[in-house]
Amino acid sequence: MSDPVHDTLGDRLRLLGTQMPAQMPAPALPAPEIRRRADRRRHRRHALGATVACAAALCLALPFASHSPTPRLSPEPQQGAAPASASTVSASPHPPAPFAVTSTATTPIDAGAVAGILASCLGSEASQFHSVLAVRTPVASSDTDGVVIAVNSANQYVQCQSKGNEGSSISAPPTFINDRLWGAGHRIEFFDSFGAPAGTGQFLSLGAGHYTPGVAKVTISYGDDATQYPAVMAGGAFVYAAAIATGHDAKAVPPTPYVHAYSADGKEIYNQKTQLTTGGTRR
């Protein structure tokens, strides 16, 4: 015979056992699996945080990167220095000339030296000429420290360079007639001119010519510099000589000299820089 109490308890236990799968939570996972899943969740959180941080950094970096797409090749300005601007930096409309005329002073050559210079320059024809201009240059090149201009009875001029008391000419023969080479208007006749090194960073510029009676003053400008320097004038001839500094560039060349002529009333009647030079007949 069954016990009603035990039967009822057993029935309840059986009934409870049949309801547990639907009402109780799922059995707990093994400890190793729990740790593995926890680690995986932490890794996902860390990865997500890193991604957000990278995205934020990228957003901050992009505005700067857009202004500097390539590396800067020039040095950075010193800290605290004010940046240059168009309003504070202006280009000079007239950049400084790459040369400087340091002297145009000449000194007379004494009569005894002049006679020796003409004799060694002209040989047997020296007696036919008399000097009208004889000056030492403000600086000496290796073979020139002065010049003598002489004329004969036929109004022919010679130009003889000097080194000490010796004379020479860069022309052959060293005789120039008045129709050799004229400036526009036939007011200025050109003899020889040249530039030669005169020590480190320095040149000698030397030239001469003949002028007609309508010319009262002759000046010389150099290169693009508008400054004009007076030539030495006497007996219908003029001489210009200048010491020109060009720095320490061994390949530097002296600037081109330009002759200007003025009438007695101060009017410029010839400008070699803007007027043509014409050739003439040379005897």
Short mmCIF file of C-alpha atoms in Angstrom, two decimals:
data_model
loop_
_atom_site.label_atom_id
_atom_site.label_comp_id
_atom_site.label_asym_id
_atom_site.label_seq_id
_atom_site.Cartn_x
_atom_site.Cartn_y
_atom_site.Cartn_z
CA MET A 1 0.00 0.00 0.00
CA SER A 2 1.33 3.33 -0.92
CA ASP A 3 1.97 6.14 1.51
CA PRO A 4 -0.10 9.13 0.57
CA VAL A 5 2.42 11.53 2.03
CA HIS A 6 5.44 10.07 0.27
CA ASP A 7 3.43 9.62 -2.91
CA THR A 8 2.46 13.25 -2.84
CA LEU A 9 6.06 14.33 -2.19
CA GLY A 10 7.36 12.08 -4.91
CA ASP A 11 4.75 13.37 -7.29
CA ARG A 12 5.78 16.94 -6.47
CA LEU A 13 9.44 16.15 -7.00
CA ARG A 14 8.75 14.51 -10.28
CA LEU A 15 6.55 17.40 -11.28
CA LEU A 16 9.27 19.85 -10.28
CA GLY A 17 11.84 17.85 -12.22
CA THR A 18 9.77 18.01 -15.37
CA GLN A 19 9.42 21.85 -15.02
CA MET A 20 13.09 22.72 -14.25
CA PRO A 21 14.35 22.77 -17.84
CA ALA A 22 11.79 25.44 -18.73
CA GLN A 23 11.99 27.51 -15.55
CA MET A 24 15.66 27.29 -14.37
CA PRO A 25 18.61 29.03 -16.06
CA ALA A 26 20.99 27.14 -18.29
CA PRO A 27 23.73 25.22 -16.49
CA ALA A 28 26.85 27.31 -15.69
CA LEU A 29 29.78 27.17 -18.19
CA PRO A 30 33.08 25.62 -17.17
CA ALA A 31 35.53 28.06 -15.61
CA PRO A 32 38.01 27.98 -18.55
CA GLU A 33 35.26 28.85 -21.02
CA ILE A 34 34.08 31.71 -18.80
CA ARG A 35 37.63 33.18 -18.72
CA ARG A 36 38.04 32.74 -22.48
CA ARG A 37 34.81 34.58 -23.22
CA ALA A 38 35.64 37.36 -20.72
CA ASP A 39 39.05 37.85 -22.33
CA ARG A 40 37.43 38.02 -25.75
CA ARG A 41 35.01 40.71 -24.55
CA ARG A 42 37.89 42.75 -23.07
CA HIS A 43 39.80 42.49 -26.32
CA ARG A 44 36.81 43.73 -28.26
CA ARG A 45 36.45 46.73 -25.90
CA HIS A 46 40.14 47.59 -26.21
CA ALA A 47 40.02 47.33 -30.00
CA LEU A 48 36.96 49.51 -30.15
CA GLY A 49 38.60 52.11 -27.90
CA ALA A 50 41.74 52.13 -30.03
CA THR A 51 39.69 52.56 -33.16
CA VAL A 52 37.85 55.53 -31.68
CA ALA A 53 41.12 57.06 -30.49
CA CYS A 54 42.70 56.62 -33.92
CA ALA A 55 39.68 58.16 -35.58
CA ALA A 56 39.85 61.14 -33.24
CA ALA A 57 43.59 61.56 -33.83
CA LEU A 58 43.09 61.35 -37.57
CA CYS A 59 40.40 64.00 -37.42
CA LEU A 60 42.74 66.27 -35.51
CA ALA A 61 45.67 65.61 -37.79
CA LEU A 62 43.90 66.05 -41.11
CA PRO A 63 43.59 69.86 -41.00
CA PHE A 64 47.33 70.18 -40.41
CA ALA A 65 48.22 67.58 -42.97
CA SER A 66 46.17 69.37 -45.60
CA HIS A 67 48.38 72.45 -45.17
CA SER A 68 51.66 70.52 -45.35
CA PRO A 69 51.28 67.74 -47.93
CA THR A 70 55.05 67.59 -48.52
CA PRO A 71 58.04 67.87 -46.17
CA ARG A 72 59.38 71.38 -45.60
CA LEU A 73 62.78 71.79 -47.25
CA SER A 74 63.58 75.24 -45.95
CA PRO A 75 64.63 75.80 -42.34
CA GLU A 76 61.93 76.75 -39.89
CA PRO A 77 61.95 80.36 -38.66
CA GLN A 78 63.42 80.91 -35.23
CA GLN A 79 60.98 80.79 -32.36
CA GLY A 80 59.48 84.17 -31.70
CA ALA A 81 60.46 85.63 -35.09
CA ALA A 82 57.68 87.47 -36.85
CA PRO A 83 56.77 85.98 -40.25
CA ALA A 84 57.59 88.09 -43.27
CA SER A 85 54.65 89.55 -45.13
CA ALA A 86 54.13 91.39 -48.38
CA SER A 87 53.50 94.59 -46.43
CA THR A 88 56.84 94.46 -44.61
CA VAL A 89 59.14 93.15 -47.37
CA SER A 90 59.39 95.00 -50.66
CA ALA A 91 61.69 94.35 -53.60
CA SER A 92 64.00 97.21 -54.45
CA PRO A 93 63.15 98.64 -57.88
CA HIS A 94 66.85 99.32 -58.42
CA PRO A 95 68.97 96.41 -57.10
CA PRO A 96 72.51 97.37 -56.16
CA ALA A 97 75.06 97.26 -58.95
CA PRO A 98 77.47 94.29 -58.82
CA PHE A 99 80.44 96.66 -59.06
CA ALA A 100 81.66 99.92 -57.57
CA VAL A 101 83.75 102.69 -59.12
CA THR A 102 86.27 103.34 -56.36
CA SER A 103 88.37 106.03 -58.06
CA THR A 104 88.65 108.04 -61.28
CA ALA A 105 91.57 110.19 -60.10
CA THR A 106 94.50 110.58 -62.52
CA THR A 107 97.89 112.22 -62.10
CA PRO A 108 100.09 113.85 -64.78
CA ILE A 109 103.06 112.01 -66.28
CA ASP A 110 106.21 114.14 -66.34
CA ALA A 111 107.68 115.29 -69.66
CA GLY A 112 110.76 113.04 -69.50
CA ALA A 113 108.65 109.92 -69.04
CA VAL A 114 106.30 111.03 -71.84
CA ALA A 115 109.19 111.23 -74.31
CA GLY A 116 110.30 107.70 -73.41
CA ILE A 117 106.77 106.33 -73.68
CA LEU A 118 106.21 107.81 -77.15
CA ALA A 119 109.64 106.63 -78.35
CA SER A 120 109.05 103.03 -77.28
CA CYS A 121 105.47 103.10 -78.57
CA LEU A 122 105.97 104.81 -81.97
CA GLY A 123 109.59 104.17 -82.77
CA SER A 124 110.92 106.42 -85.57
CA GLU A 125 107.58 108.26 -85.90
CA ALA A 126 107.66 109.54 -82.30
CA SER A 127 109.25 112.85 -83.32
CA GLN A 128 106.21 113.67 -85.48
CA PHE A 129 103.85 113.76 -82.49
CA HIS A 130 103.49 115.97 -79.47
CA SER A 131 101.63 115.00 -76.33
CA VAL A 132 98.29 116.62 -75.49
CA LEU A 133 97.32 114.33 -72.59
CA ALA A 134 99.53 112.14 -70.40
CA VAL A 135 98.13 110.69 -67.15
CA ARG A 136 98.67 107.85 -64.71
CA THR A 137 95.64 105.70 -64.00
CA PRO A 138 94.18 105.37 -60.47
CA VAL A 139 95.09 101.66 -60.39
CA ALA A 140 97.58 99.61 -62.42
CA SER A 141 97.07 96.38 -64.34
CA SER A 142 99.91 93.98 -65.12
CA ASP A 143 100.99 96.00 -68.17
CA THR A 144 99.28 99.40 -67.91
CA ASP A 145 99.50 102.24 -65.38
CA GLY A 146 98.94 105.24 -67.65
CA VAL A 147 98.26 106.59 -71.14
CA VAL A 148 99.69 109.24 -73.46
CA ILE A 149 97.61 110.86 -76.23
CA ALA A 150 99.61 112.71 -78.87
CA VAL A 151 98.76 114.42 -82.15
CA ASN A 152 100.75 115.31 -85.28
CA SER A 153 100.58 118.22 -87.71
CA ALA A 154 97.96 116.40 -89.80
CA ASN A 155 95.66 116.22 -86.77
CA GLN A 156 96.20 112.47 -86.41
CA TYR A 157 96.08 111.14 -82.87
CA VAL A 158 97.92 108.26 -81.24
CA GLN A 159 97.10 106.48 -77.98
CA CYS A 160 100.00 104.80 -76.17
CA GLN A 161 99.51 102.85 -72.95
CA SER A 162 102.37 103.05 -70.46
CA LYS A 163 103.88 100.87 -67.79
CA GLY A 164 106.39 102.98 -65.96
CA ASN A 165 108.37 104.79 -68.69
CA GLU A 166 107.69 102.23 -71.39
CA GLY A 167 104.93 102.64 -73.98
CA SER A 168 102.87 100.21 -76.04
CA SER A 169 99.68 100.17 -78.06
CA ILE A 170 96.91 97.63 -78.37
CA SER A 171 96.41 98.75 -81.99
CA ALA A 172 98.70 98.25 -84.95
CA PRO A 173 99.70 100.79 -86.04
CA PRO A 174 98.83 102.97 -83.03
CA THR A 175 97.69 105.91 -85.17
CA PHE A 176 94.06 107.04 -85.25
CA ILE A 177 92.64 109.51 -87.75
CA ASN A 178 89.57 111.61 -87.04
CA ASP A 179 87.31 109.52 -89.28
CA ARG A 180 88.04 106.19 -87.60
CA LEU A 181 84.97 105.60 -85.39
CA TRP A 182 82.42 108.26 -84.61
CA GLY A 183 79.44 108.60 -82.35
CA ALA A 184 76.15 109.89 -83.75
CA GLY A 185 76.44 113.48 -84.91
CA HIS A 186 80.23 113.19 -85.40
CA ARG A 187 80.92 114.96 -82.11
CA ILE A 188 82.86 112.15 -80.44
CA GLU A 189 85.51 109.94 -82.05
CA PHE A 190 86.54 106.78 -80.24
CA PHE A 191 90.07 105.51 -79.78
CA ASP A 192 90.78 102.21 -78.02
CA SER A 193 89.29 101.26 -74.65
CA PHE A 194 89.73 98.18 -72.50
CA GLY A 195 89.38 96.70 -69.05
CA ALA A 196 92.06 94.64 -67.35
CA PRO A 197 92.42 92.94 -63.94
CA ALA A 198 94.25 95.09 -61.41
CA GLY A 199 94.56 92.82 -58.42
CA THR A 200 92.05 90.63 -56.62
CA GLY A 201 88.49 91.83 -57.17
CA GLN A 202 89.57 94.98 -58.99
CA PHE A 203 89.72 96.15 -62.61
CA LEU A 204 91.19 99.02 -64.53
CA SER A 205 88.92 100.64 -67.12
CA LEU A 206 90.77 102.85 -69.60
CA GLY A 207 89.76 104.60 -72.82
CA ALA A 208 90.34 107.69 -74.93
CA GLY A 209 88.94 109.61 -77.86
CA HIS A 210 88.71 112.86 -79.79
CA TYR A 211 85.97 115.50 -79.52
CA THR A 212 84.92 118.29 -81.88
CA PRO A 213 84.87 122.02 -80.91
CA GLY A 214 81.11 121.91 -80.13
CA VAL A 215 81.76 119.64 -77.14
CA ALA A 216 82.41 121.41 -73.83
CA LYS A 217 82.33 118.46 -71.44
CA VAL A 218 82.78 114.68 -71.69
CA THR A 219 81.63 112.30 -68.97
CA ILE A 220 81.59 108.53 -68.55
CA SER A 221 78.96 106.25 -66.98
CA TYR A 222 79.48 102.57 -66.22
CA GLY A 223 77.02 99.77 -66.83
CA ASP A 224 73.50 100.46 -65.58
CA ASP A 225 74.70 103.00 -63.02
CA ALA A 226 73.50 106.47 -64.01
CA THR A 227 76.39 108.20 -62.21
CA GLN A 228 78.63 110.11 -64.63
CA TYR A 229 82.32 110.79 -64.03
CA PRO A 230 84.21 113.61 -65.81
CA ALA A 231 86.84 112.65 -68.37
CA VAL A 232 90.20 114.42 -68.63
CA MET A 233 90.14 116.76 -71.67
CA ALA A 234 92.88 118.67 -73.49
CA GLY A 235 93.94 119.45 -77.06
CA GLY A 236 90.85 117.91 -78.64
CA ALA A 237 91.36 114.58 -76.84
CA PHE A 238 89.79 113.00 -73.77
CA VAL A 239 90.90 110.17 -71.48
CA TYR A 240 88.92 108.27 -68.89
CA ALA A 241 90.32 105.84 -66.34
CA ALA A 242 88.64 104.18 -63.39
CA ALA A 243 89.41 101.69 -60.66
CA ILE A 244 86.43 99.34 -60.42
CA ALA A 245 85.80 96.88 -57.60
CA THR A 246 83.90 93.73 -58.58
CA GLY A 247 84.26 91.63 -55.45
CA HIS A 248 86.24 88.41 -55.21
CA ASP A 249 84.65 86.61 -58.15
CA ALA A 250 87.53 85.56 -60.41
CA LYS A 251 85.17 85.47 -63.41
CA ALA A 252 83.75 88.94 -62.85
CA VAL A 253 84.12 91.39 -65.74
CA PRO A 254 84.13 95.20 -65.55
CA PRO A 255 81.00 97.10 -66.61
CA THR A 256 80.76 98.67 -70.05
CA PRO A 257 81.75 102.36 -70.12
CA TYR A 258 79.47 104.82 -71.97
CA VAL A 259 80.61 108.22 -73.23
CA HIS A 260 78.39 111.31 -72.84
CA ALA A 261 79.05 114.72 -74.42
CA TYR A 262 77.62 118.10 -73.42
CA SER A 263 77.50 121.48 -75.09
CA ALA A 264 78.58 124.71 -73.41
CA ASP A 265 75.01 125.37 -72.22
CA GLY A 266 74.91 121.99 -70.41
CA LYS A 267 72.76 120.16 -72.97
CA GLU A 268 73.59 116.50 -73.56
CA ILE A 269 74.38 116.24 -77.26
CA TYR A 270 75.66 112.66 -77.32
CA ASN A 271 74.88 109.54 -75.28
CA GLN A 272 76.72 106.39 -76.33
CA LYS A 273 74.24 104.19 -74.47
CA THR A 274 71.28 105.34 -76.58
CA GLN A 275 72.86 106.59 -79.82
CA LEU A 276 74.51 104.59 -82.54
CA THR A 277 78.24 104.50 -83.18
CA THR A 278 79.24 104.65 -86.81
CA GLY A 279 82.38 103.52 -88.52
CA GLY A 280 84.65 105.73 -90.61
CA THR A 281 87.64 105.49 -92.90
CA ARG A 282 90.96 104.59 -91.36
CA ARG A 283 94.18 105.50 -93.13
#
